[in-house]
């Protein structure tokens, strides 16, 4: 069946890759509709990009950790299947662009040889689990959150409860109360905490729930002030089950967890999570920390001799880019990666460097940078020299000069205005006109090409969002919404920036100059930017920038976006961040057949909880197919259950031994045992057969009436 050899030892992974290849073939043959195929490929990290006929591939790298071998593998794949450019995302992933759809299974198989996956890097699933890049080395951390982030990644990868949710689901772990993992803006966020219990230190987490960015940012609620470590996985599973069942599925803009929690209320949501506990396979789930507590080992003890030509530049680099680790005598080295983009030739040399001299580990960061870990103090001069050869020794790691930006109109379908082009200009201005800010780590600038906030613009001190403006004579120019006042406050608290004015993109740099100049002129002693903003007030800054929003005096240059040489054209494609819900009856019933196969396979493998959840999916999906015939709403799974009783059971169109509600919700009233898994699977099979007969009868009646 397959057109290539995967050479993958893991049969689960191999099956996944071959399934992608098979579905690509069926799609090409017209046997799978485009929307259903989109959902499948997104769940396998294959994302359509702005340019026709090519894909963006997102490589899922839990908490951003990469070894030398993995970085070499990623570089080789990028050269073979793409154009040799690697892009670091704000979720610690790597993206490569311009990949042919036909070659994606082969690409995936190559990555898996070094234990790298594409699975669920996109789509309506649990996305990459992120964490503070300093986890495990932070001098202030209560403990290393890495084992917990890894366990979360492993447990929910391919887990049936989170394969086809209404929208994506994001989780983050912070090493300290500083909240460098940005937990306050995630669906679930975890901050490392400890407390004394009977004279012993107990590990746990402060848990944040239902935060998010986008066009309607929301501060996460405190779910637990302290959750014991072995309750981490069961709690996440309970939340995912509730989100899967009650989350919006038709109205994409309302399909995130933050809207569900807002609608239900936190107390009601918590009660629903508690109701799921009986159905969980694990009431507690101990985390295996041993693999992450190994002694740090170096390939060589050699200390190469180097000569530093510019001592001042070296000392400046040490001040801004080098971090003390909690391990005595070891340091982490930050690399500022402009726009998160670097190339495979440099990646390979960097991989060789960390393999030999840095315990073979680096982590990609939430600000699209690289952090090399475990560098001995005596090797810092050598690393500076070697990194400088690669162009990786620029000072200003995590400083104001280190601007975060999404790809924007370069490759993204949703991009409205250039985010990368204006970033280049703003960084130039900062270097040339504001050199004192190179070491400033108290201010952040973030830029997104649209309202979806992939560049996190609405949580920055100064943010810019790509937009457009239309003149009275209907000419369209690229624009930027200017936002001020966002930031991370720590311990799960943050603040979102206020929208001030919309200015033509070419005036973005002038807006930045005005803000920085005013801050320098009116800042009180030791006053930080957010305090200064609050003291002056939103209206003050609106008045300060208002004149830049005047579009009656646009020049020819204003109609050309940053980094472009032609007049701006607003072109927004179809976003794929969540996939599209398909209501084709035949497709839905076909999906039910596939889920029945998965339920049976899991049962035969004695995976009772997985089998039960697949059976649940069969019941809901099949009911959705029949409700679609009735023209009923199918926004949520809970709504489907309720409507099926009202429209098909209560009206005697379909007869069951009980209500559909009672049939379906056995799932959270029974523990996942062999007996219940078998009974539930048989009931799912019987219901599917009943629905299939009913559907065929309806088709027959329809033909007779014609």
XYZ file of C-alpha atoms in Angstrom:
706
model
C 0.000 0.000 0.000
C 2.712 2.474 0.926
C 4.927 4.051 -1.724
C 7.960 4.335 0.566
C 9.583 2.447 3.423
C 9.174 4.177 6.759
C 11.873 2.203 8.608
C 10.138 3.230 11.843
C 10.477 0.800 14.735
C 7.460 2.096 16.638
C 4.377 0.441 15.058
C 2.025 3.163 16.349
C 4.079 5.873 14.686
C 4.489 3.856 11.509
C 0.744 3.321 11.265
C 0.187 7.048 11.713
C 2.569 7.969 8.906
C 1.180 5.367 6.517
C -2.331 6.578 7.306
C -1.330 10.113 6.319
C 0.082 8.832 3.046
C -3.084 6.817 2.364
C -5.347 9.792 3.066
C -3.252 12.032 0.805
C -3.735 9.492 -1.966
C -7.498 9.284 -1.357
C -7.705 13.075 -1.332
C -5.848 13.286 -4.646
C -8.252 10.695 -6.067
C -11.253 12.732 -4.935
C -12.407 10.136 -2.401
C -12.035 12.449 0.612
C -13.423 15.967 0.529
C -11.057 18.883 1.069
C -12.401 19.995 4.427
C -12.190 16.555 6.035
C -8.691 16.098 4.648
C -7.689 19.468 6.068
C -8.651 18.329 9.558
C -6.601 15.156 9.189
C -3.433 16.814 7.899
C -3.563 19.596 10.498
C -3.533 16.984 13.258
C -0.296 15.784 11.679
C 1.462 19.137 11.603
C 0.762 19.922 7.919
C -0.548 23.468 7.537
C -1.506 25.322 4.383
C 0.465 28.505 3.776
C -0.135 31.689 1.826
C 1.670 30.466 -1.254
C -0.362 28.089 -3.430
C 0.521 24.400 -3.612
C 2.946 24.208 -0.684
C 2.627 23.493 3.032
C 4.122 24.719 6.266
C 5.329 21.862 8.466
C 5.284 22.435 12.210
C 7.652 20.222 14.182
C 6.458 19.579 17.735
C 9.272 19.968 20.260
C 8.007 19.589 23.846
C 9.236 22.499 26.034
C 11.648 23.387 23.200
C 14.290 20.788 24.075
C 16.591 19.637 21.260
C 19.728 17.508 21.164
C 22.543 17.729 18.643
C 21.289 14.642 16.838
C 17.768 16.059 16.586
C 18.967 19.428 15.318
C 21.049 17.698 12.644
C 17.997 15.659 11.641
C 15.787 18.759 11.409
C 18.446 20.538 9.325
C 18.745 17.566 6.960
C 14.979 17.414 6.518
C 14.760 21.142 5.859
C 17.446 20.919 3.175
C 15.854 17.877 1.539
C 12.195 18.866 1.614
C 12.239 22.654 2.039
C 14.618 25.593 1.530
C 17.037 25.294 4.432
C 15.390 27.879 6.673
C 14.213 27.060 10.195
C 11.693 29.244 12.017
C 11.356 29.204 15.813
C 7.806 29.878 17.002
C 6.521 31.484 20.197
C 5.499 27.963 21.302
C 9.029 26.537 21.100
C 8.298 24.653 17.858
C 10.227 24.689 14.605
C 8.449 25.444 11.339
C 9.705 24.822 7.836
C 7.929 26.189 4.790
C 7.345 25.466 1.097
C 6.981 21.674 1.469
C 5.147 19.568 -1.111
C 2.118 17.788 0.347
C 3.069 14.511 -1.324
C 6.389 14.421 0.510
C 5.084 15.063 4.025
C 4.810 11.364 5.070
C 8.387 10.774 3.974
C 9.524 13.906 5.801
C 7.756 12.770 8.970
C 9.326 9.323 8.756
C 12.776 10.907 8.548
C 12.155 13.037 11.634
C 10.918 10.081 13.673
C 14.314 8.398 13.307
C 15.471 10.822 16.001
C 12.227 10.758 17.990
C 10.769 13.975 16.535
C 7.054 14.173 15.818
C 4.623 16.260 13.795
C 1.606 14.718 15.485
C -0.869 17.289 16.838
C 1.413 20.241 16.162
C -1.620 21.875 14.493
C -5.371 21.239 14.502
C -8.017 20.785 17.182
C -5.784 18.968 19.628
C -3.405 19.514 22.535
C -0.691 21.667 20.996
C 2.949 21.722 21.996
C 3.416 21.726 25.783
C 5.652 24.695 26.551
C 7.761 25.542 29.589
C 10.229 28.085 30.900
C 13.433 27.611 28.910
C 15.352 27.885 32.185
C 13.484 24.957 33.760
C 16.005 22.711 35.489
C 18.686 25.376 35.735
C 16.859 28.357 37.279
C 18.435 29.441 40.568
C 15.006 30.423 41.915
C 12.962 27.379 40.936
C 11.442 25.150 43.650
C 12.007 22.139 41.355
C 12.457 21.258 37.687
C 9.126 21.291 35.821
C 10.633 19.499 32.815
C 9.561 15.947 33.858
C 5.998 17.178 34.346
C 5.853 18.941 30.992
C 7.252 15.812 29.343
C 4.761 13.518 31.058
C 1.924 15.797 29.937
C 3.163 15.716 26.352
C 3.477 11.921 26.325
C 0.178 11.155 28.039
C -1.987 13.251 25.730
C -0.209 12.527 22.445
C -2.658 10.439 20.360
C -4.968 10.289 23.370
C -8.549 9.766 22.102
C -10.018 12.382 24.444
C -8.296 15.259 22.650
C -8.064 14.359 18.972
C -11.029 16.225 17.532
C -11.962 19.000 19.928
C -13.734 22.186 18.944
C -10.477 24.130 18.986
C -6.833 23.900 19.916
C -5.748 23.541 23.544
C -2.547 25.056 24.952
C -0.669 24.298 28.184
C 2.415 25.838 29.767
C 4.660 25.248 32.782
C 6.491 28.007 34.635
C 9.591 27.235 36.676
C 9.141 30.108 39.144
C 6.712 32.767 40.316
C 8.250 35.061 37.724
C 5.981 33.129 35.334
C 8.334 33.008 32.381
C 6.094 30.297 30.912
C 3.259 32.871 30.603
C 0.696 30.640 32.333
C -1.878 33.422 32.666
C -2.617 33.352 28.920
C -3.020 29.584 28.492
C -5.922 27.148 28.563
C -4.091 25.466 31.426
C -1.010 26.863 33.114
C 1.100 25.397 35.909
C 3.495 27.254 38.221
C 5.868 25.176 40.340
C 5.100 25.389 44.078
C 6.096 23.501 47.234
C 4.629 23.284 50.725
C 5.444 21.452 53.918
C 3.293 18.418 54.746
C 4.128 16.547 57.967
C 7.618 17.961 57.914
C 8.262 16.911 54.304
C 8.374 19.034 51.186
C 5.416 18.382 48.901
C 5.664 19.291 45.216
C 2.718 20.721 43.359
C 1.449 23.489 41.114
C -0.608 26.616 41.155
C -3.033 25.912 38.309
C -4.391 28.601 35.981
C -7.446 27.914 33.821
C -8.950 29.371 30.635
C -6.614 32.194 29.752
C -6.004 33.274 26.190
C -4.988 35.998 23.747
C -6.581 36.571 20.335
C -9.078 39.350 19.667
C -10.598 38.908 23.143
C -7.745 38.255 25.585
C -8.670 36.757 28.956
C -6.758 36.505 32.215
C -6.772 32.900 33.412
C -8.726 31.989 36.551
C -6.991 30.357 39.497
C -8.140 26.732 39.302
C -6.059 25.490 42.238
C -3.734 27.382 44.532
C -1.901 24.097 45.099
C -2.428 20.861 43.188
C -0.369 17.848 44.280
C 2.012 16.609 41.602
C 0.399 13.177 41.173
C -2.977 14.824 40.423
C -1.570 16.778 37.476
C -2.437 14.330 34.676
C -5.889 13.334 36.014
C -6.841 17.010 36.409
C -5.781 17.853 32.863
C -7.739 14.873 31.539
C -10.865 15.969 33.392
C -10.621 19.476 31.913
C -10.086 18.109 28.400
C -13.079 15.776 28.676
C -15.339 18.647 29.695
C -13.979 20.906 26.968
C -14.464 18.161 24.372
C -18.074 17.580 25.438
C -19.290 21.103 26.131
C -17.034 23.288 23.985
C -18.418 25.165 20.978
C -17.791 23.451 17.617
C -19.640 25.438 14.978
C -18.760 29.044 15.809
C -15.001 28.966 15.506
C -14.502 32.379 17.102
C -16.192 31.140 20.299
C -14.669 27.666 20.435
C -11.815 28.208 22.906
C -11.920 27.100 26.542
C -11.964 30.712 27.752
C -15.432 31.209 26.262
C -16.792 27.991 27.745
C -15.579 28.852 31.251
C -16.870 32.405 30.892
C -20.320 31.124 29.826
C -20.627 28.383 32.448
C -18.879 30.148 35.291
C -15.846 28.755 37.074
C -17.820 26.982 39.788
C -20.060 25.130 37.325
C -17.062 24.181 35.204
C -15.233 22.749 38.221
C -18.301 20.626 39.064
C -18.303 19.182 35.544
C -14.613 18.318 35.873
C -15.290 16.597 39.210
C -18.027 14.496 37.588
C -15.470 13.086 35.158
C -13.144 11.686 37.834
C -14.856 8.306 38.072
C -14.291 7.712 34.364
C -10.538 8.296 34.542
C -8.157 5.378 34.160
C -5.787 7.026 36.661
C -7.031 8.659 39.848
C -3.405 9.588 40.561
C -0.482 9.534 38.154
C 3.066 9.517 39.584
C 5.586 11.382 37.432
C 8.823 9.584 36.566
C 11.565 12.113 37.304
C 14.595 9.820 37.101
C 15.394 10.303 33.377
C 15.647 14.045 34.015
C 17.824 13.828 37.108
C 20.860 12.256 35.481
C 24.312 13.660 36.100
C 25.403 16.271 33.555
C 28.065 14.679 31.359
C 30.397 16.388 28.872
C 31.946 14.703 25.850
C 35.297 16.374 26.471
C 37.080 18.244 29.255
C 39.129 20.245 26.721
C 39.194 24.024 27.053
C 40.179 25.439 23.661
C 42.354 28.534 23.830
C 40.913 31.629 22.172
C 41.726 35.308 21.955
C 39.031 37.924 22.528
C 39.642 40.870 20.211
C 36.982 43.203 21.595
C 36.918 42.845 25.366
C 34.169 45.435 25.809
C 31.851 43.637 23.383
C 32.569 40.336 25.121
C 31.770 41.780 28.556
C 28.572 43.311 27.202
C 27.594 39.921 25.754
C 28.233 38.252 29.099
C 26.073 40.826 30.834
C 23.087 40.482 28.496
C 23.278 36.921 27.162
C 24.799 34.739 29.901
C 22.718 33.324 32.777
C 23.964 31.734 36.000
C 22.648 28.209 36.444
C 21.748 26.692 39.801
C 24.389 24.052 39.051
C 27.627 25.488 40.401
C 30.126 26.518 37.754
C 27.643 26.186 34.872
C 26.023 28.871 32.754
C 23.358 29.149 30.067
C 24.036 31.170 26.932
C 21.207 33.012 25.209
C 21.233 33.507 21.447
C 19.127 36.297 20.006
C 17.650 34.915 16.778
C 16.329 37.731 14.593
C 12.649 37.019 13.836
C 13.237 33.431 14.969
C 14.791 32.572 11.587
C 18.085 30.773 11.081
C 19.538 28.465 8.483
C 20.630 24.859 8.380
C 24.321 25.542 7.850
C 24.441 27.405 11.161
C 22.156 24.859 12.825
C 24.602 22.042 12.099
C 27.584 23.946 13.453
C 25.606 24.861 16.554
C 24.587 21.220 16.972
C 28.246 20.138 16.849
C 29.155 22.815 19.388
C 26.613 21.740 22.018
C 27.377 18.055 21.445
C 31.033 18.448 22.306
C 31.091 21.300 24.797
C 27.610 21.814 26.328
C 26.189 18.457 27.484
C 24.237 18.133 24.222
C 21.194 20.264 24.989
C 19.606 23.496 23.915
C 16.094 24.829 24.188
C 14.123 27.032 21.858
C 12.446 29.829 23.777
C 9.056 31.510 23.919
C 10.646 34.647 22.479
C 11.856 32.763 19.384
C 15.428 32.472 20.603
C 17.885 29.722 21.554
C 19.225 28.934 25.014
C 22.320 26.737 25.264
C 22.509 25.033 28.662
C 25.333 23.625 30.770
C 28.293 25.708 29.618
C 31.309 25.634 31.946
C 32.539 29.048 33.044
C 35.998 28.550 31.578
C 34.383 27.853 28.172
C 32.481 31.146 27.940
C 35.216 32.940 25.931
C 35.351 29.996 23.525
C 31.567 29.995 23.076
C 31.576 33.729 22.436
C 34.156 33.357 19.674
C 32.411 30.367 18.085
C 28.964 31.948 18.258
C 30.293 35.181 16.815
C 31.490 33.234 13.747
C 27.863 32.123 13.279
C 26.436 35.609 13.836
C 24.940 34.383 17.108
C 26.811 36.617 19.562
C 24.722 39.774 19.250
C 24.047 41.329 22.658
C 20.508 41.933 23.809
C 19.046 38.478 24.500
C 15.524 38.981 25.939
C 15.954 42.763 25.844
C 13.811 45.482 24.255
C 15.898 45.053 21.118
C 14.751 41.421 20.983
C 11.376 41.975 19.291
C 8.931 39.064 18.975
C 7.046 38.824 15.670
C 4.924 36.253 13.853
C 5.561 35.507 10.129
C 2.624 37.718 9.141
C 2.076 38.207 5.421
C 5.325 36.409 4.580
C 3.663 32.986 4.708
C 0.511 33.058 6.869
C -2.944 32.923 5.261
C -4.365 35.228 7.917
C -1.696 37.923 7.749
C -3.085 41.396 7.069
C 0.079 43.506 7.233
C 3.780 42.742 7.446
C 5.045 42.017 10.948
C 8.560 40.929 9.984
C 9.234 43.932 7.765
C 8.357 46.502 10.411
C 10.332 44.503 12.999
C 13.496 44.928 10.934
C 12.953 48.696 10.850
C 12.146 48.999 14.559
C 15.243 47.028 15.549
C 17.358 49.252 13.303
C 15.987 52.352 14.992
C 16.615 50.937 18.471
C 20.227 50.094 17.635
C 20.999 53.436 16.011
C 18.917 55.879 18.045
C 18.410 54.191 21.429
C 21.597 52.190 22.165
C 20.946 52.349 25.922
C 17.951 50.066 25.450
C 20.053 47.162 24.168
C 20.449 45.975 27.767
C 16.906 46.882 28.848
C 15.006 43.747 29.887
C 12.128 45.663 31.510
C 10.417 46.568 28.233
C 9.057 44.293 25.485
C 7.832 44.921 21.953
C 5.698 42.276 20.247
C 4.145 42.319 16.788
C 1.380 40.248 15.156
C 0.251 40.341 11.543
C -3.412 39.990 12.536
C -5.709 39.882 15.574
C -4.966 36.214 16.359
C -1.935 37.320 18.382
C 0.598 34.674 17.361
C 3.171 37.388 18.037
C 1.537 38.001 21.454
C 1.178 41.726 20.754
C -1.612 42.293 23.281
C 0.485 41.203 26.268
C 3.457 43.457 25.463
C 4.464 46.771 26.988
C 4.314 48.116 23.424
C 2.454 46.059 20.826
C 1.620 46.378 17.148
C -1.124 44.492 15.292
C -1.322 44.292 11.500
C -4.409 45.946 10.009
C -5.393 48.048 7.003
C -6.875 51.506 6.459
C -9.128 52.716 3.649
C -9.109 56.287 2.383
C -12.181 58.230 1.280
C -11.367 57.400 -2.324
C -11.274 53.678 -1.366
C -7.520 53.210 -1.561
C -6.212 50.614 0.930
C -2.949 50.956 2.847
C -1.253 48.671 5.389
C -1.687 49.777 8.995
C -0.724 48.983 12.563
C -2.878 49.080 15.670
C -0.722 50.494 18.475
C -1.250 48.937 21.909
C 0.355 49.892 25.229
C 0.324 48.624 28.790
C 0.520 44.839 28.699
C 2.943 42.725 30.676
C 3.672 39.758 32.931
C 3.113 40.507 36.622
C 4.123 37.111 37.982
C 2.525 34.232 39.895
C -0.122 33.697 37.225
C -1.097 37.351 36.877
C -0.721 39.431 33.743
C -2.227 42.451 32.084
C -3.334 43.050 28.526
C -2.438 46.117 26.518
C -4.920 48.876 25.689
C -5.666 49.618 22.052
C -4.795 53.218 21.316
C -4.744 54.268 17.659
C -4.482 52.738 14.202
C -1.719 54.285 12.123
C -0.413 53.644 8.606
C 2.367 51.024 8.856
C 5.053 53.396 7.662
C 4.346 55.559 10.732
C 4.922 52.676 13.160
C 8.568 53.655 13.778
C 7.562 57.245 14.545
C 5.008 55.953 17.058
C 7.780 54.037 18.810
C 10.042 57.120 18.866
C 7.302 59.233 20.402
C 6.624 56.674 23.140
C 10.259 56.137 24.083
C 11.090 59.838 23.980
C 8.131 60.650 26.187
C 9.082 57.914 28.635
C 12.618 59.260 28.887
C 11.391 62.833 29.314
C 8.675 62.206 31.916
C 9.694 59.038 33.754
C 9.934 59.586 37.502
C 12.881 58.198 39.448
C 13.016 54.366 39.306
C 9.590 54.295 37.634
C 9.004 51.339 35.326
C 7.123 51.635 32.053
C 3.824 50.145 33.280
C 3.722 52.437 36.311
C 4.487 55.378 34.025
C 1.680 54.289 31.670
C -0.826 53.947 34.527
C 0.173 57.319 35.972
C -0.247 59.140 32.679
C -3.377 57.250 31.638
C -4.686 55.893 28.330
C -6.081 59.229 27.142
C -2.682 60.867 27.522
C -1.102 58.373 25.148
C -4.013 58.525 22.736
C -3.531 62.270 22.461
C 0.214 61.741 22.061
C -0.242 59.498 19.017
C -3.538 60.682 17.581
C -1.968 62.843 14.850
C -0.307 59.757 13.344
C -3.721 58.241 12.574
C -4.637 60.980 10.068
C -5.001 59.300 6.650
C -5.918 62.424 4.658
C -2.266 63.100 3.921
C -0.946 59.673 2.849
C 2.009 59.596 0.484
C 2.736 57.056 -2.228
C 5.159 55.331 0.142
C 2.367 54.695 2.671
C 0.735 52.273 0.230
C 3.820 50.006 0.169
C 4.193 47.699 3.158
C 7.487 47.149 4.972
C 9.780 44.761 3.107
C 7.783 45.103 -0.122
C 8.330 47.015 -3.349
C 4.789 46.941 -4.732
C 1.556 48.579 -3.633
C -0.226 46.866 -0.768
C -3.066 44.450 -1.505
C -5.145 43.163 1.380
C -5.418 39.404 0.848
C -6.628 37.173 3.658
C -6.953 33.441 3.108
C -8.784 30.778 5.092
C -7.312 30.272 8.530
C -6.484 26.740 9.567
C -5.762 27.143 13.264
C -8.749 24.958 14.113
C -9.827 23.160 10.994
C -13.442 23.232 9.729
C -16.329 21.182 11.061
C -17.860 19.001 8.349
C -21.569 18.152 8.364
C -21.702 15.853 5.354
C -23.782 12.872 6.462
C -21.845 10.217 4.622
C -18.551 11.604 5.898
C -19.782 11.629 9.493
C -20.974 8.033 9.317
C -17.701 7.019 7.701
C -15.878 8.643 10.595
C -18.037 6.638 13.018
C -16.927 3.453 11.301
C -13.292 4.481 11.753
C -13.880 5.273 15.430
C -15.488 1.866 15.926
C -12.337 0.285 14.547
C -10.239 2.333 16.961
C -12.483 1.372 19.887
C -12.212 -2.303 18.986
C -8.448 -2.105 18.552
C -8.010 -0.390 21.918
C -10.244 -2.984 23.584
C -8.225 -5.827 22.099
C -5.082 -4.153 23.465
C -6.722 -3.976 26.920
C -6.734 -0.182 26.850
C -10.123 0.130 28.517
C -10.229 3.911 28.963
C -9.194 4.561 25.352
C -11.742 2.070 24.027
C -14.494 3.668 26.098
C -13.711 7.139 24.820
C -13.639 5.977 21.206
C -17.051 4.315 21.779
C -18.341 7.572 23.231
C -17.125 9.357 20.105
C -18.992 6.831 17.929
C -22.249 7.558 19.768
C -21.926 11.341 19.555
C -20.623 11.420 15.991
C -23.368 9.104 14.733
C -26.036 11.145 16.509
C -24.585 14.263 14.911
C -25.011 12.724 11.464
C -28.720 12.051 12.043
C -29.326 15.450 13.624
C -27.765 17.071 10.572
C -30.522 15.449 8.504
C -33.030 17.106 10.834
C -31.361 20.480 10.382
C -30.607 20.692 14.100
C -27.769 22.619 15.707
C -24.716 20.531 16.569
C -22.575 23.178 18.262
C -21.506 21.036 21.220
C -21.411 17.365 22.059
C -23.616 17.977 25.104
C -26.066 19.787 22.852
C -26.059 16.873 20.426
C -27.012 14.465 23.226
C -29.853 16.701 24.386
C -31.187 17.406 20.867
C -31.085 13.739 19.878
C -33.462 12.884 22.711
C -35.771 15.781 21.907
C -35.910 15.371 18.118
C -35.489 11.643 17.555
C -36.185 9.684 20.760
C -39.081 11.673 22.246
C -40.766 11.806 18.826
C -40.411 8.001 18.459
C -38.472 8.295 15.219
C -35.817 6.095 16.802
C -36.355 3.663 19.665
C -33.743 2.908 22.312
C -33.966 0.922 25.530
C -33.220 4.151 27.415
C -32.809 7.813 26.657
C -29.812 8.745 24.551
C -28.622 10.836 27.475
C -28.530 7.767 29.742
C -26.817 5.707 27.067
C -24.060 8.232 26.388
C -23.393 9.417 29.930
C -22.599 5.997 31.201
C -19.084 7.195 30.366
C -18.760 9.332 33.487
C -20.741 7.025 35.789
C -18.523 3.950 35.400
C -14.899 3.230 36.048
C -12.898 2.146 32.961
C -13.065 -1.628 33.452
C -13.023 -4.545 31.028
C -16.713 -5.216 31.638
C -17.860 -1.670 31.025
C -15.547 -1.204 28.022
C -17.026 -4.319 26.386
C -20.628 -3.318 27.129
C -20.122 0.243 25.945
C -18.419 -0.887 22.742
C -21.279 -3.296 21.963
C -23.809 -0.530 22.599
C -21.892 1.816 20.304
C -21.876 -0.829 17.560
C -25.590 -1.445 17.984
C -26.373 2.266 17.909
C -24.325 2.782 14.764
C -26.138 -0.120 13.053
C -29.501 1.303 14.140
C -28.587 4.736 12.809
C -27.321 3.272 9.544
C -30.618 1.464 8.996
C -32.577 4.605 9.886
C -30.515 6.697 7.480
C -31.045 4.234 4.619
C -34.798 4.207 5.296
C -34.857 8.010 5.135
C -33.015 7.955 1.821
C -35.482 5.374 0.481
C -38.494 7.439 1.603
C -36.976 10.506 -0.021
C -36.625 8.678 -3.342
C -40.232 7.390 -3.192
C -41.541 10.899 -2.562
C -39.767 12.106 -5.678
